[in-house]
PDB file of C-alpha atoms in Angstrom:
ATOM      1  CA  MET A   1      -7.843   9.605 -14.151  1.00  0.00           C
ATOM      2  CA  THR A   2      -7.916  13.245 -15.170  1.00  0.00           C
ATOM      3  CA  PRO A   3      -4.955  14.745 -17.097  1.00  0.00           C
ATOM      4  CA  GLY A   4      -4.324  17.128 -14.191  1.00  0.00           C
ATOM      5  CA  LYS A   5      -4.056  14.312 -11.657  1.00  0.00           C
ATOM      6  CA  ARG A   6      -1.720  12.328 -13.894  1.00  0.00           C
ATOM      7  CA  LEU A   7       0.458  15.404 -14.472  1.00  0.00           C
ATOM      8  CA  MET A   8       0.638  16.010 -10.729  1.00  0.00           C
ATOM      9  CA  ASP A   9       1.684  12.374 -10.188  1.00  0.00           C
ATOM     10  CA  ILE A  10       4.473  12.568 -12.770  1.00  0.00           C
ATOM     11  CA  VAL A  11       5.857  15.919 -11.622  1.00  0.00           C
ATOM     12  CA  LEU A  12       5.745  15.024  -7.918  1.00  0.00           C
ATOM     13  CA  ALA A  13       7.236  11.577  -8.538  1.00  0.00           C
ATOM     14  CA  LEU A  14      10.129  13.029 -10.550  1.00  0.00           C
ATOM     15  CA  VAL A  15      10.826  15.626  -7.840  1.00  0.00           C
ATOM     16  CA  LEU A  16      10.832  12.920  -5.170  1.00  0.00           C
ATOM     17  CA  VAL A  17      13.072  10.637  -7.241  1.00  0.00           C
ATOM     18  CA  VAL A  18      15.661  13.443  -7.355  1.00  0.00           C
ATOM     19  CA  LEU A  19      15.286  14.312  -3.666  1.00  0.00           C
ATOM     20  CA  LEU A  20      15.133  10.751  -2.363  1.00  0.00           C
ATOM     21  CA  CYS A  21      17.529   8.864  -4.634  1.00  0.00           C
ATOM     22  CA  VAL A  22      20.337   9.012  -2.044  1.00  0.00           C
ATOM     23  CA  PRO A  23      18.121   8.027   0.947  1.00  0.00           C
ATOM     24  CA  ALA A  24      16.613   5.211  -1.155  1.00  0.00           C
ATOM     25  CA  ALA A  25      20.092   3.954  -2.041  1.00  0.00           C
ATOM     26  CA  LEU A  26      21.051   4.007   1.649  1.00  0.00           C
ATOM     27  CA  VAL A  27      17.897   2.058   2.551  1.00  0.00           C
ATOM     28  CA  ALA A  28      18.762  -0.516  -0.110  1.00  0.00           C
ATOM     29  CA  LEU A  29      22.296  -0.882   1.283  1.00  0.00           C
ATOM     30  CA  VAL A  30      20.998  -1.294   4.846  1.00  0.00           C
ATOM     31  CA  VAL A  31      18.492  -3.965   3.778  1.00  0.00           C
ATOM     32  CA  LEU A  32      21.234  -5.771   1.845  1.00  0.00           C
ATOM     33  CA  ALA A  33      23.697  -5.589   4.741  1.00  0.00           C
ATOM     34  CA  GLN A  34      21.214  -6.533   7.473  1.00  0.00           C
ATOM     35  CA  ASP A  35      18.858  -8.937   5.749  1.00  0.00           C
ATOM     36  CA  GLY A  36      20.572 -10.029   2.537  1.00  0.00           C
ATOM     37  CA  ARG A  37      18.990 -10.559  -0.850  1.00  0.00           C
ATOM     38  CA  PRO A  38      16.582  -9.832  -2.346  1.00  0.00           C
ATOM     39  CA  VAL A  39      16.478  -6.143  -1.445  1.00  0.00           C
ATOM     40  CA  LEU A  40      13.198  -5.532  -3.262  1.00  0.00           C
ATOM     41  CA  TYR A  41       9.945  -7.418  -2.776  1.00  0.00           C
ATOM     42  CA  PRO A  42       7.599  -7.766  -5.783  1.00  0.00           C
ATOM     43  CA  SER A  43       3.901  -8.218  -5.096  1.00  0.00           C
ATOM     44  CA  LYS A  44       1.257  -8.935  -7.721  1.00  0.00           C
ATOM     45  CA  ARG A  45      -1.594  -6.440  -7.318  1.00  0.00           C
ATOM     46  CA  MET A  46      -4.637  -5.319  -9.270  1.00  0.00           C
ATOM     47  CA  LYS A  47      -5.083  -1.858 -10.774  1.00  0.00           C
ATOM     48  CA  ALA A  48      -8.428  -2.722 -12.402  1.00  0.00           C
ATOM     49  CA  PRO A  49     -10.545  -5.871 -12.644  1.00  0.00           C
ATOM     50  CA  GLY A  50      -8.594  -8.161 -14.960  1.00  0.00           C
ATOM     51  CA  GLN A  51      -5.486  -5.920 -14.961  1.00  0.00           C
ATOM     52  CA  SER A  52      -2.607  -6.831 -12.675  1.00  0.00           C
ATOM     53  CA  PHE A  53       0.779  -5.214 -12.130  1.00  0.00           C
ATOM     54  CA  THR A  54       3.875  -5.768 -10.006  1.00  0.00           C
ATOM     55  CA  LEU A  55       4.056  -3.493  -6.972  1.00  0.00           C
ATOM     56  CA  TRP A  56       7.569  -2.951  -5.623  1.00  0.00           C
ATOM     57  CA  LYS A  57       8.644  -2.454  -2.020  1.00  0.00           C
ATOM     58  CA  PHE A  58      11.843  -2.758  -0.058  1.00  0.00           C
ATOM     59  CA  ARG A  59      11.745  -6.198   1.565  1.00  0.00           C
ATOM     60  CA  THR A  60      10.728  -6.039   5.225  1.00  0.00           C
ATOM     61  CA  MET A  61      10.215  -9.761   5.964  1.00  0.00           C
ATOM     62  CA  SER A  62      12.252 -12.903   5.893  1.00  0.00           C
ATOM     63  CA  ASN A  63      11.775 -14.840   2.676  1.00  0.00           C
ATOM     64  CA  ALA A  64       8.925 -17.323   2.351  1.00  0.00           C
ATOM     65  CA  ALA A  65       8.038 -19.690  -0.452  1.00  0.00           C
ATOM     66  CA  ARG A  66       4.388 -18.637  -0.417  1.00  0.00           C
ATOM     67  CA  ASP A  67       3.133 -15.245   0.688  1.00  0.00           C
ATOM     68  CA  ALA A  68      -0.200 -14.334  -0.870  1.00  0.00           C
ATOM     69  CA  SER A  69      -2.239 -12.664   1.842  1.00  0.00           C
ATOM     70  CA  VAL A  70      -2.383  -9.562   4.007  1.00  0.00           C
ATOM     71  CA  SER A  71      -0.305  -9.308   7.175  1.00  0.00           C
ATOM     72  CA  GLY A  72      -1.808 -10.813  10.313  1.00  0.00           C
ATOM     73  CA  ALA A  73      -0.294 -11.847  13.625  1.00  0.00           C
ATOM     74  CA  TYR A  74       0.956 -15.066  12.043  1.00  0.00           C
ATOM     75  CA  LYS A  75       3.407 -13.044   9.922  1.00  0.00           C
ATOM     76  CA  GLN A  76       4.786 -10.825  12.689  1.00  0.00           C
ATOM     77  CA  SER A  77       7.706 -13.126  13.477  1.00  0.00           C
ATOM     78  CA  ARG A  78       8.931 -12.744   9.884  1.00  0.00           C
ATOM     79  CA  ILE A  79       9.255  -8.943  10.044  1.00  0.00           C
ATOM     80  CA  THR A  80      12.917  -8.033  10.383  1.00  0.00           C
ATOM     81  CA  ALA A  81      14.202  -5.310  12.723  1.00  0.00           C
ATOM     82  CA  THR A  82      15.084  -3.196   9.696  1.00  0.00           C
ATOM     83  CA  GLY A  83      11.709  -3.934   8.137  1.00  0.00           C
ATOM     84  CA  ARG A  84       9.823  -2.827  11.240  1.00  0.00           C
ATOM     85  CA  PHE A  85      11.493   0.588  11.093  1.00  0.00           C
ATOM     86  CA  LEU A  86      10.932   0.901   7.340  1.00  0.00           C
ATOM     87  CA  ARG A  87       7.253   0.080   7.738  1.00  0.00           C
ATOM     88  CA  GLN A  88       6.817   2.543  10.579  1.00  0.00           C
ATOM     89  CA  LYS A  89       8.230   5.357   8.439  1.00  0.00           C
ATOM     90  CA  ARG A  90       6.753   3.960   5.180  1.00  0.00           C
ATOM     91  CA  LEU A  91      10.241   3.950   3.678  1.00  0.00           C
ATOM     92  CA  ASP A  92       9.564   0.453   2.341  1.00  0.00           C
ATOM     93  CA  GLU A  93       7.207   2.075  -0.181  1.00  0.00           C
ATOM     94  CA  LEU A  94       9.817   4.302  -1.852  1.00  0.00           C
ATOM     95  CA  PRO A  95      10.147   1.934  -4.863  1.00  0.00           C
ATOM     96  CA  GLN A  96       6.494   2.623  -5.648  1.00  0.00           C
ATOM     97  CA  LEU A  97       7.633   5.877  -7.226  1.00  0.00           C
ATOM     98  CA  TRP A  98       8.506   3.616 -10.161  1.00  0.00           C
ATOM     99  CA  ASN A  99       4.939   2.277 -10.181  1.00  0.00           C
ATOM    100  CA  ILE A 100       3.623   5.833 -10.249  1.00  0.00           C
ATOM    101  CA  LEU A 101       5.857   6.856 -13.152  1.00  0.00           C
ATOM    102  CA  ARG A 102       4.791   3.733 -15.065  1.00  0.00           C
ATOM    103  CA  GLY A 103       1.147   4.653 -14.566  1.00  0.00           C
ATOM    104  CA  ASP A 104       0.285   1.589 -12.464  1.00  0.00           C
ATOM    105  CA  MET A 105      -0.530   3.755  -9.457  1.00  0.00           C
ATOM    106  CA  SER A 106      -1.260   7.290  -8.352  1.00  0.00           C
ATOM    107  CA  PHE A 107      -0.111   9.035  -5.201  1.00  0.00           C
ATOM    108  CA  VAL A 108      -3.701   9.047  -3.915  1.00  0.00           C
ATOM    109  CA  GLY A 109      -6.288   6.328  -4.388  1.00  0.00           C
ATOM    110  CA  PRO A 110      -7.446   3.023  -2.927  1.00  0.00           C
ATOM    111  CA  ARG A 111      -4.637   0.689  -1.947  1.00  0.00           C
ATOM    112  CA  PRO A 112      -4.089  -1.891  -4.740  1.00  0.00           C
ATOM    113  CA  PRO A 113      -5.584  -5.225  -3.672  1.00  0.00           C
ATOM    114  CA  LEU A 114      -4.150  -8.689  -4.033  1.00  0.00           C
ATOM    115  CA  PRO A 115      -5.715 -10.679  -6.913  1.00  0.00           C
ATOM    116  CA  ARG A 116      -7.299 -13.242  -4.600  1.00  0.00           C
ATOM    117  CA  PHE A 117      -9.402 -10.593  -2.844  1.00  0.00           C
ATOM    118  CA  VAL A 118     -10.581  -9.154  -6.153  1.00  0.00           C
ATOM    119  CA  ARG A 119     -11.707 -12.654  -7.109  1.00  0.00           C
ATOM    120  CA  LEU A 120     -13.449 -13.131  -3.760  1.00  0.00           C
ATOM    121  CA  CYS A 121     -15.093  -9.676  -3.653  1.00  0.00           C
ATOM    122  CA  PRO A 122     -15.719  -8.847  -7.328  1.00  0.00           C
ATOM    123  CA  GLU A 123     -18.675  -6.481  -6.845  1.00  0.00           C
ATOM    124  CA  ILE A 124     -16.853  -4.332  -4.305  1.00  0.00           C
ATOM    125  CA  TYR A 125     -13.660  -4.037  -6.318  1.00  0.00           C
ATOM    126  CA  ARG A 126     -15.559  -3.415  -9.550  1.00  0.00           C
ATOM    127  CA  GLU A 127     -16.487  -0.049  -8.037  1.00  0.00           C
ATOM    128  CA  VAL A 128     -13.328   0.652  -6.031  1.00  0.00           C
ATOM    129  CA  LEU A 129     -10.969  -0.045  -8.944  1.00  0.00           C
ATOM    130  CA  LYS A 130     -12.710   2.418 -11.227  1.00  0.00           C
ATOM    131  CA  ASN A 131     -10.067   4.712  -9.699  1.00  0.00           C
ATOM    132  CA  ARG A 132      -6.354   4.100 -10.094  1.00  0.00           C
ATOM    133  CA  PRO A 133      -4.886   2.673  -6.869  1.00  0.00           C
ATOM    134  CA  GLY A 134      -2.647   4.862  -4.756  1.00  0.00           C
ATOM    135  CA  VAL A 135       0.236   4.882  -2.312  1.00  0.00           C
ATOM    136  CA  THR A 136      -2.001   6.621   0.203  1.00  0.00           C
ATOM    137  CA  GLY A 137      -5.637   7.579   0.381  1.00  0.00           C
ATOM    138  CA  LEU A 138      -8.569   8.409   2.608  1.00  0.00           C
ATOM    139  CA  ALA A 139      -9.118   4.782   3.623  1.00  0.00           C
ATOM    140  CA  THR A 140      -5.408   4.387   4.384  1.00  0.00           C
ATOM    141  CA  LEU A 141      -5.492   7.378   6.716  1.00  0.00           C
ATOM    142  CA  VAL A 142      -8.841   6.623   8.347  1.00  0.00           C
ATOM    143  CA  PHE A 143      -8.846   2.831   8.631  1.00  0.00           C
ATOM    144  CA  HIS A 144      -5.212   1.667   8.734  1.00  0.00           C
ATOM    145  CA  LYS A 145      -4.858   1.536  12.532  1.00  0.00           C
ATOM    146  CA  ARG A 146      -8.204  -0.209  12.873  1.00  0.00           C
ATOM    147  CA  GLU A 147      -7.148  -2.769  10.262  1.00  0.00           C
ATOM    148  CA  GLU A 148      -3.877  -3.406  12.080  1.00  0.00           C
ATOM    149  CA  ARG A 149      -5.725  -4.030  15.358  1.00  0.00           C
ATOM    150  CA  LEU A 150      -8.182  -6.423  13.719  1.00  0.00           C
ATOM    151  CA  LEU A 151      -5.539  -8.439  11.888  1.00  0.00           C
ATOM    152  CA  ALA A 152      -3.212  -8.508  14.899  1.00  0.00           C
ATOM    153  CA  GLN A 153      -5.694 -10.898  16.513  1.00  0.00           C
ATOM    154  CA  CYS A 154      -5.529 -13.375  13.599  1.00  0.00           C
ATOM    155  CA  HIS A 155      -3.087 -16.251  14.019  1.00  0.00           C
ATOM    156  CA  THR A 156      -3.554 -18.174  10.768  1.00  0.00           C
ATOM    157  CA  GLN A 157      -3.858 -17.159   7.126  1.00  0.00           C
ATOM    158  CA  GLU A 158      -7.394 -18.552   7.012  1.00  0.00           C
ATOM    159  CA  GLU A 159      -8.478 -16.473  10.007  1.00  0.00           C
ATOM    160  CA  THR A 160      -6.718 -13.403   8.623  1.00  0.00           C
ATOM    161  CA  ASP A 161      -8.422 -13.739   5.235  1.00  0.00           C
ATOM    162  CA  ALA A 162     -11.844 -14.206   6.825  1.00  0.00           C
ATOM    163  CA  VAL A 163     -11.521 -11.127   9.052  1.00  0.00           C
ATOM    164  CA  TYR A 164     -10.061  -9.051   6.242  1.00  0.00           C
ATOM    165  CA  ILE A 165     -12.885  -9.929   3.833  1.00  0.00           C
ATOM    166  CA  ARG A 166     -15.653  -9.536   6.398  1.00  0.00           C
ATOM    167  CA  ARG A 167     -14.522  -6.486   8.371  1.00  0.00           C
ATOM    168  CA  CYS A 168     -11.872  -4.625   6.379  1.00  0.00           C
ATOM    169  CA  VAL A 169     -12.723  -4.829   2.678  1.00  0.00           C
ATOM    170  CA  PRO A 170     -16.294  -3.405   2.924  1.00  0.00           C
ATOM    171  CA  ALA A 171     -15.308  -0.662   5.373  1.00  0.00           C
ATOM    172  CA  LYS A 172     -12.320   0.455   3.299  1.00  0.00           C
ATOM    173  CA  ALA A 173     -14.410   0.374   0.122  1.00  0.00           C
ATOM    174  CA  LYS A 174     -16.989   2.718   1.632  1.00  0.00           C
ATOM    175  CA  ILE A 175     -14.265   5.186   2.582  1.00  0.00           C
ATOM    176  CA  ASP A 176     -12.545   4.902  -0.800  1.00  0.00           C
ATOM    177  CA  LEU A 177     -15.841   5.632  -2.554  1.00  0.00           C
ATOM    178  CA  ILE A 178     -16.393   8.706  -0.362  1.00  0.00           C
ATOM    179  CA  TRP A 179     -13.027   9.975  -1.611  1.00  0.00           C
ATOM    180  CA  ALA A 180     -13.941   9.088  -5.202  1.00  0.00           C
ATOM    181  CA  ARG A 181     -17.152  11.128  -5.048  1.00  0.00           C
ATOM    182  CA  ASN A 182     -15.302  14.168  -3.705  1.00  0.00           C
ATOM    183  CA  ARG A 183     -11.880  13.862  -5.320  1.00  0.00           C
ATOM    184  CA  SER A 184     -10.010  16.881  -6.586  1.00  0.00           C
ATOM    185  CA  LEU A 185      -6.365  17.885  -6.870  1.00  0.00           C
ATOM    186  CA  CYS A 186      -6.679  20.004  -3.729  1.00  0.00           C
ATOM    187  CA  TYR A 187      -8.238  17.089  -1.836  1.00  0.00           C
ATOM    188  CA  ASP A 188      -5.431  14.795  -3.021  1.00  0.00           C
ATOM    189  CA  MET A 189      -2.768  17.276  -1.916  1.00  0.00           C
ATOM    190  CA  ALA A 190      -4.431  17.510   1.503  1.00  0.00           C
ATOM    191  CA  LEU A 191      -4.336  13.699   1.840  1.00  0.00           C
ATOM    192  CA  ILE A 192      -0.668  13.616   0.799  1.00  0.00           C
ATOM    193  CA  ALA A 193       0.121  16.303   3.399  1.00  0.00           C
ATOM    194  CA  ALA A 194      -1.805  14.371   6.075  1.00  0.00           C
ATOM    195  CA  THR A 195       0.166  11.224   5.201  1.00  0.00           C
ATOM    196  CA  VAL A 196       3.481  13.067   5.504  1.00  0.00           C
ATOM    197  CA  ARG A 197       2.457  14.499   8.895  1.00  0.00           C
ATOM    198  CA  ARG A 198       1.498  11.033  10.124  1.00  0.00           C
ATOM    199  CA  VAL A 199       4.833   9.550   8.964  1.00  0.00           C
ATOM    200  CA  PHE A 200       6.835  12.220  10.803  1.00  0.00           C
ATOM    201  CA  ALA A 201       4.657  11.873  13.897  1.00  0.00           C
ATOM    202  CA  SER A 202       5.006   8.072  14.068  1.00  0.00           C
ATOM    203  CA  GLY A 203       7.361   6.682  16.648  1.00  0.00           C
ATOM    204  CA  ARG A 204       7.361   9.781  18.835  1.00  0.00           C
TER     205      ARG A 204
END
């Protein structure tokens, strides 16, 4: 990561912490009132091969003893009413500002994968994770809806994992590597702006 990109992450994250601290507190109170504890959901992710970190989100699902895969149709019944709205507006990702300030993530980059997929697809993630993972990115903008449609047809974890590894991981990696070859601060700002526009347009 270049010093300029890291500086942009820190400055933008601090500005958003100030601007969004009250909305984030309100989201936390709503989750607590509607769905109970815990308010936050920790997820172990990878920021580089062999380097994991804890990614934080507002909890959007009912609690489960074991939850170590991506979301397919088999998980839909666990999404709470509050969680569905938070996901639609990406408000569940507000706690990731902490991950950005810690240096675990950037605003723009490949989405941080679960450890099991890094183990299963080591060659792909060896290249993808040369870049710090991000909250948003080119693959997120280009492929997210396609991924949702593919995984919505999967009714078990085994089926979900198979489809994700076969049809999502390689496609997203190709897009992430296109971004990596062309990345710049201006390109990152354009992707952030496109993400904001998509969030405000969702649900209309």
